Amino acid sequence: MTKTIAVVSRKGGVGKSTLCSNLAVIAKNATILDCDDQASLADWGDRRTKTQPKVIAIPPKRAASTLKQVNSKWCFIDTPGTLDASVIEVMQTADFVLVVLRYGQFELDSISTTLSAVRLIDRPTAIVLNLLHPSTNTQDLISSIEEANLGCPICPVAICSRADFQTAAIEGFGVTELSVSSKASDEIKGLWSWLRKECK
Ligand SMILES: Nc1ncnc2c1ncn2[C@@H]1O[C@H](COP(=O)(O)OP(=O)(O)O)[C@@H](O)[C@H]1O
Ligand SMILES: [Mg+2]
C-alpha cells in the first residue's frame, strides 16, 4: 500500500520542491507526482541519470486517479505555492501533509490561514522549517514556535540554507547522493527518519 505525502505551502520559493525531491531520493522506493505547472521536479527528473524516483507531471485534479496507478512504497506530491481548491483536493488524497515554512515573522503571522485550510481536510500534518540560517539554534527556535501553540506539530528536525541543496538540484540529485555525510544530508536523513515514523 503506497503511503502518500503532500508537500504544501501558500507561498512559492519556500522549498517544497527541494524537500520533495530530497525526501523521495532518501525514501528510495518512491514516486513523485509533480502537480505544479512550473514542473521543477519533472525537469529535475530529466536531469537525473537514475531511474528512481519516477516523476510524473500532472495537473492537481489528476492526482487521485494517478495515485491509483502508483505502486511504489512512497509517493510525494509536490504542489504549487497556493492552497486553492485544487491543492485542497490533492491534500485529500494524501496520508500525511507536510507544510513547509520558510521561517520569518511575517510567514509565522500568516501560517494560521494555511493551517485553517489544512485542518479542513483532517489529515495528519506537520510543519517543517526550511531555509533557516545555518547559525540558527534550531532546537530553541522549534521550542519557541511550539510555545505559540499553532495547533499543528512542528517537525523536530529543521532544514538550514545549505549550498548542497542547490548543487543537488542542478545535478538532478538529492543531497544524500552528493555526500553521505554533510550537514544537508544529515538534516534530510533526520527529517525522513521522523517523517516515516509519523506516516506509519
Ligand atoms: N534548504 C535549502 N538550502 C538552500 N537552498 C534551498 C533550500 N531549500 C530551497 N532552496 C532553494 O530555494 C529555491 C526555492 O526552492 P523550491 O524548492 O523551488 O521552492 P518551492 O517549490 O516552494 O517554490 C531554489 O533555488 C532551491 O534550490
Ligand atoms: Mg516548487
mmCIF file of C-alpha atoms and ligand atoms in Angstrom:
data_model
loop_
_atom_site.group_PDB
_atom_site.id
_atom_site.type_symbol
_atom_site.label_atom_id
_atom_site.label_comp_id
_atom_site.label_asym_id
_atom_site.label_seq_id
_atom_site.Cartn_x
_atom_site.Cartn_y
_atom_site.Cartn_z
ATOM 1 C CA MET A 1 0.000 0.000 0.000
ATOM 2 C CA THR A 2 1.530 3.325 -1.078
ATOM 3 C CA LYS A 3 1.918 5.988 1.618
ATOM 4 C CA THR A 4 1.365 9.439 0.183
ATOM 5 C CA ILE A 5 2.852 12.670 1.498
ATOM 6 C CA ALA A 6 1.662 16.010 0.092
ATOM 7 C CA VAL A 7 4.147 18.876 0.419
ATOM 8 C CA VAL A 8 2.348 22.227 0.581
ATOM 9 C CA SER A 9 2.568 25.923 1.388
ATOM 10 C CA ARG A 10 0.682 29.040 0.361
ATOM 11 C CA LYS A 11 3.940 30.585 -0.809
ATOM 12 C CA GLY A 12 6.398 29.823 -3.566
ATOM 13 C CA GLY A 13 10.144 29.657 -3.014
ATOM 14 C CA VAL A 14 9.913 28.073 0.450
ATOM 15 C CA GLY A 15 11.459 24.741 -0.572
ATOM 16 C CA LYS A 16 8.530 22.439 -1.375
ATOM 17 C CA SER A 17 10.162 21.007 -4.487
ATOM 18 C CA THR A 18 13.543 20.821 -2.768
ATOM 19 C CA LEU A 19 12.206 18.829 0.174
ATOM 20 C CA CYS A 20 10.009 16.672 -2.055
ATOM 21 C CA SER A 21 12.917 15.621 -4.272
ATOM 22 C CA ASN A 22 15.292 15.021 -1.374
ATOM 23 C CA LEU A 23 12.748 13.012 0.584
ATOM 24 C CA ALA A 24 11.853 10.941 -2.476
ATOM 25 C CA VAL A 25 15.539 10.158 -3.046
ATOM 26 C CA ILE A 26 16.148 9.037 0.524
ATOM 27 C CA ALA A 27 12.856 7.110 0.683
ATOM 28 C CA LYS A 28 14.260 5.034 -2.219
ATOM 29 C CA ASN A 29 11.096 3.223 -3.317
ATOM 30 C CA ALA A 30 9.238 6.397 -4.257
ATOM 31 C CA THR A 31 7.259 8.197 -6.926
ATOM 32 C CA ILE A 32 6.871 11.960 -7.233
ATOM 33 C CA LEU A 33 3.681 13.497 -8.559
ATOM 34 C CA ASP A 34 4.649 16.962 -9.741
ATOM 35 C CA CYS A 35 1.388 18.908 -9.573
ATOM 36 C CA ASP A 36 2.967 22.329 -10.077
ATOM 37 C CA ASP A 37 2.799 23.672 -13.612
ATOM 38 C CA GLN A 38 6.298 25.117 -13.090
ATOM 39 C CA ALA A 39 7.330 21.443 -13.358
ATOM 40 C CA SER A 40 10.539 21.910 -11.325
ATOM 41 C CA LEU A 41 10.678 18.261 -10.364
ATOM 42 C CA ALA A 42 9.831 16.981 -13.832
ATOM 43 C CA ASP A 43 12.854 18.980 -15.048
ATOM 44 C CA TRP A 44 14.932 17.691 -12.118
ATOM 45 C CA GLY A 45 13.878 14.149 -13.042
ATOM 46 C CA ASP A 46 15.005 14.736 -16.628
ATOM 47 C CA ARG A 47 18.465 15.692 -15.328
ATOM 48 C CA ARG A 48 18.733 12.510 -13.288
ATOM 49 C CA THR A 49 20.607 9.535 -14.580
ATOM 50 C CA LYS A 50 18.929 7.164 -12.110
ATOM 51 C CA THR A 51 15.521 5.649 -12.695
ATOM 52 C CA GLN A 52 14.287 6.269 -9.131
ATOM 53 C CA PRO A 53 12.243 8.151 -8.146
ATOM 54 C CA LYS A 54 9.854 8.151 -11.056
ATOM 55 C CA VAL A 55 8.486 11.674 -11.635
ATOM 56 C CA ILE A 56 5.024 12.117 -13.114
ATOM 57 C CA ALA A 57 3.913 15.650 -14.023
ATOM 58 C CA ILE A 58 0.160 16.066 -13.807
ATOM 59 C CA PRO A 59 -2.374 18.789 -13.031
ATOM 60 C CA PRO A 60 -3.582 18.704 -9.390
ATOM 61 C CA LYS A 61 -7.006 17.391 -10.369
ATOM 62 C CA ARG A 62 -5.384 14.218 -11.779
ATOM 63 C CA ALA A 63 -3.611 13.345 -8.503
ATOM 64 C CA ALA A 64 -6.253 10.981 -7.102
ATOM 65 C CA SER A 65 -6.638 8.979 -10.312
ATOM 66 C CA THR A 66 -2.876 8.883 -10.972
ATOM 67 C CA LEU A 67 -2.208 7.656 -7.435
ATOM 68 C CA LYS A 68 -4.240 4.527 -8.193
ATOM 69 C CA GLN A 69 -1.569 3.540 -10.730
ATOM 70 C CA VAL A 70 1.374 4.225 -8.399
ATOM 71 C CA ASN A 71 2.858 1.053 -6.931
ATOM 72 C CA SER A 72 5.920 2.364 -5.111
ATOM 73 C CA LYS A 73 6.063 2.260 -1.319
ATOM 74 C CA TRP A 74 6.047 6.069 -1.031
ATOM 75 C CA CYS A 75 4.555 8.845 -3.107
ATOM 76 C CA PHE A 76 5.454 12.511 -2.650
ATOM 77 C CA ILE A 77 3.166 15.125 -4.161
ATOM 78 C CA ASP A 78 4.736 18.469 -4.990
ATOM 79 C CA THR A 79 2.200 21.291 -5.209
ATOM 80 C CA PRO A 80 2.079 24.901 -6.429
ATOM 81 C CA GLY A 81 2.540 27.777 -3.964
ATOM 82 C CA THR A 82 -1.125 28.189 -3.207
ATOM 83 C CA LEU A 83 -3.775 26.447 -1.162
ATOM 84 C CA ASP A 84 -6.641 26.772 -3.607
ATOM 85 C CA ALA A 85 -9.382 24.200 -4.145
ATOM 86 C CA SER A 86 -7.215 22.082 -6.440
ATOM 87 C CA VAL A 87 -4.450 21.780 -3.829
ATOM 88 C CA ILE A 88 -7.007 21.005 -1.122
ATOM 89 C CA GLU A 89 -8.210 18.188 -3.384
ATOM 90 C CA VAL A 90 -4.607 16.952 -3.658
ATOM 91 C CA MET A 91 -4.216 17.011 0.128
ATOM 92 C CA GLN A 92 -7.348 14.903 0.444
ATOM 93 C CA THR A 93 -5.599 12.128 -1.458
ATOM 94 C CA ALA A 94 -2.628 12.170 0.948
ATOM 95 C CA ASP A 95 -1.933 10.168 4.100
ATOM 96 C CA PHE A 96 0.173 12.996 5.502
ATOM 97 C CA VAL A 97 0.513 16.721 4.786
ATOM 98 C CA LEU A 98 3.875 18.407 5.231
ATOM 99 C CA VAL A 99 3.576 22.204 5.419
ATOM 100 C CA VAL A 100 6.842 23.928 4.535
ATOM 101 C CA LEU A 101 7.526 27.133 6.435
ATOM 102 C CA ARG A 102 10.378 29.396 5.446
ATOM 103 C CA TYR A 103 10.761 30.900 8.866
ATOM 104 C CA GLY A 104 10.199 34.620 9.389
ATOM 105 C CA GLN A 105 7.800 36.681 11.482
ATOM 106 C CA PHE A 106 5.530 37.552 8.525
ATOM 107 C CA GLU A 107 5.446 33.895 7.481
ATOM 108 C CA LEU A 108 4.585 32.872 11.041
ATOM 109 C CA ASP A 109 1.852 35.537 11.159
ATOM 110 C CA SER A 110 0.223 34.087 8.057
ATOM 111 C CA ILE A 111 0.557 30.402 8.926
ATOM 112 C CA SER A 112 -2.801 30.297 10.734
ATOM 113 C CA THR A 113 -4.620 30.800 7.414
ATOM 114 C CA THR A 114 -2.650 27.927 5.935
ATOM 115 C CA LEU A 115 -3.397 25.718 8.913
ATOM 116 C CA SER A 116 -7.128 26.538 8.746
ATOM 117 C CA ALA A 117 -7.161 25.286 5.156
ATOM 118 C CA VAL A 118 -5.167 22.195 6.077
ATOM 119 C CA ARG A 119 -7.441 21.448 9.052
ATOM 120 C CA LEU A 120 -10.420 21.269 6.674
ATOM 121 C CA ILE A 121 -9.038 18.102 5.194
ATOM 122 C CA ASP A 122 -8.357 16.441 8.557
ATOM 123 C CA ARG A 123 -5.105 14.635 7.730
ATOM 124 C CA PRO A 124 -2.061 14.141 9.938
ATOM 125 C CA THR A 125 0.006 17.272 9.380
ATOM 126 C CA ALA A 126 3.295 18.781 10.462
ATOM 127 C CA ILE A 127 5.167 21.980 9.768
ATOM 128 C CA VAL A 128 8.772 21.707 8.680
ATOM 129 C CA LEU A 129 11.047 24.733 8.912
ATOM 130 C CA ASN A 130 13.263 25.254 5.878
ATOM 131 C CA LEU A 131 15.932 27.706 4.820
ATOM 132 C CA LEU A 132 16.989 28.619 8.338
ATOM 133 C CA HIS A 133 20.235 30.497 8.628
ATOM 134 C CA PRO A 134 22.922 27.870 9.380
ATOM 135 C CA SER A 135 23.824 29.643 12.642
ATOM 136 C CA THR A 136 20.248 29.283 13.958
ATOM 137 C CA ASN A 137 19.806 27.325 17.149
ATOM 138 C CA THR A 138 17.107 25.147 15.583
ATOM 139 C CA GLN A 139 16.039 23.432 18.813
ATOM 140 C CA ASP A 140 15.460 26.794 20.542
ATOM 141 C CA LEU A 141 13.547 28.081 17.528
ATOM 142 C CA ILE A 142 11.356 24.986 17.347
ATOM 143 C CA SER A 143 10.636 25.237 21.092
ATOM 144 C CA SER A 144 9.667 28.899 20.784
ATOM 145 C CA ILE A 145 7.320 28.166 17.873
ATOM 146 C CA GLU A 146 5.803 25.262 19.799
ATOM 147 C CA GLU A 147 5.073 27.652 22.675
ATOM 148 C CA ALA A 148 2.970 29.720 20.258
ATOM 149 C CA ASN A 149 0.545 26.748 20.099
ATOM 150 C CA LEU A 150 -0.167 26.830 16.397
ATOM 151 C CA GLY A 151 -2.285 23.716 16.710
ATOM 152 C CA CYS A 152 -0.006 21.714 14.434
ATOM 153 C CA PRO A 153 3.087 19.682 15.313
ATOM 154 C CA ILE A 154 6.451 21.125 14.317
ATOM 155 C CA CYS A 155 8.858 18.629 12.849
ATOM 156 C CA PRO A 156 11.735 18.267 15.336
ATOM 157 C CA VAL A 157 14.280 18.399 12.520
ATOM 158 C CA ALA A 158 14.636 21.727 10.712
ATOM 159 C CA ILE A 159 16.468 22.320 7.444
ATOM 160 C CA CYS A 160 19.013 25.106 7.068
ATOM 161 C CA SER A 161 20.033 27.015 3.989
ATOM 162 C CA ARG A 162 22.871 24.927 2.557
ATOM 163 C CA ALA A 163 24.641 25.151 -0.789
ATOM 164 C CA ASP A 164 24.341 21.370 -1.218
ATOM 165 C CA PHE A 165 20.597 21.701 -1.837
ATOM 166 C CA GLN A 166 21.257 23.965 -4.792
ATOM 167 C CA THR A 167 24.101 21.865 -6.166
ATOM 168 C CA ALA A 168 21.990 18.734 -5.892
ATOM 169 C CA ALA A 169 19.086 20.417 -7.717
ATOM 170 C CA ILE A 170 21.366 21.390 -10.602
ATOM 171 C CA GLU A 171 22.781 17.879 -10.915
ATOM 172 C CA GLY A 172 19.423 16.106 -10.583
ATOM 173 C CA PHE A 173 20.458 14.543 -7.280
ATOM 174 C CA GLY A 174 19.369 14.521 -3.688
ATOM 175 C CA VAL A 175 21.805 15.891 -1.117
ATOM 176 C CA THR A 176 22.270 12.369 0.273
ATOM 177 C CA GLU A 177 23.581 11.307 -3.139
ATOM 178 C CA LEU A 178 26.077 14.187 -3.237
ATOM 179 C CA SER A 179 27.598 13.255 0.081
ATOM 180 C CA VAL A 180 26.631 10.633 2.655
ATOM 181 C CA SER A 181 27.804 12.821 5.489
ATOM 182 C CA SER A 182 27.203 16.530 5.167
ATOM 183 C CA LYS A 183 25.047 18.847 7.215
ATOM 184 C CA ALA A 184 22.395 18.933 4.484
ATOM 185 C CA SER A 185 22.478 15.162 4.199
ATOM 186 C CA ASP A 186 22.179 14.735 7.989
ATOM 187 C CA GLU A 187 19.190 17.084 8.080
ATOM 188 C CA ILE A 188 17.372 15.192 5.327
ATOM 189 C CA LYS A 189 18.140 11.862 6.995
ATOM 190 C CA GLY A 190 16.793 13.246 10.287
ATOM 191 C CA LEU A 191 13.668 14.628 8.639
ATOM 192 C CA TRP A 192 12.989 11.368 6.840
ATOM 193 C CA SER A 193 13.612 9.250 9.902
ATOM 194 C CA TRP A 194 10.986 11.297 11.794
ATOM 195 C CA LEU A 195 8.507 11.565 8.920
ATOM 196 C CA ARG A 196 8.442 7.889 8.026
ATOM 197 C CA LYS A 197 7.531 7.012 11.626
ATOM 198 C CA GLU A 198 4.749 9.615 11.595
ATOM 199 C CA CYS A 199 3.343 8.039 8.437
ATOM 200 C CA LYS A 200 3.084 4.526 9.833
HETATM 201 N N1 LIG B 1 17.451 24.300 2.468
HETATM 202 C C1 LIG B 1 17.826 24.962 1.373
HETATM 203 N N2 LIG B 1 19.091 25.409 1.240
HETATM 204 C C2 LIG B 1 19.493 26.096 0.141
HETATM 205 N N3 LIG B 1 18.683 26.390 -0.880
HETATM 206 C C3 LIG B 1 17.393 25.970 -0.807
HETATM 207 C C4 LIG B 1 16.894 25.233 0.297
HETATM 208 N N4 LIG B 1 15.591 24.973 0.083
HETATM 209 C C5 LIG B 1 15.288 25.514 -1.100
HETATM 210 N N5 LIG B 1 16.356 26.112 -1.641
HETATM 211 C C6 LIG B 1 16.434 26.859 -2.908
HETATM 212 O O1 LIG B 1 15.419 27.872 -2.871
HETATM 213 C C7 LIG B 1 14.798 27.997 -4.138
HETATM 214 C C8 LIG B 1 13.295 27.727 -3.993
HETATM 215 O O2 LIG B 1 13.132 26.362 -3.600
HETATM 216 P P1 LIG B 1 11.976 25.463 -4.213
HETATM 217 O O3 LIG B 1 12.144 24.106 -3.678
HETATM 218 O O4 LIG B 1 11.901 25.628 -5.704
HETATM 219 O O5 LIG B 1 10.700 26.173 -3.541
HETATM 220 P P2 LIG B 1 9.134 25.965 -3.892
HETATM 221 O O6 LIG B 1 8.982 24.626 -4.504
HETATM 222 O O7 LIG B 1 8.447 26.106 -2.564
HETATM 223 O O8 LIG B 1 8.771 27.091 -4.816
HETATM 224 C C9 LIG B 1 15.504 27.020 -5.065
HETATM 225 O O9 LIG B 1 16.504 27.711 -5.758
HETATM 226 C C10 LIG B 1 16.130 25.991 -4.119
HETATM 227 O O10 LIG B 1 17.320 25.429 -4.644
HETATM 228 MG MG MG B 2 8.196 24.100 -6.377
#
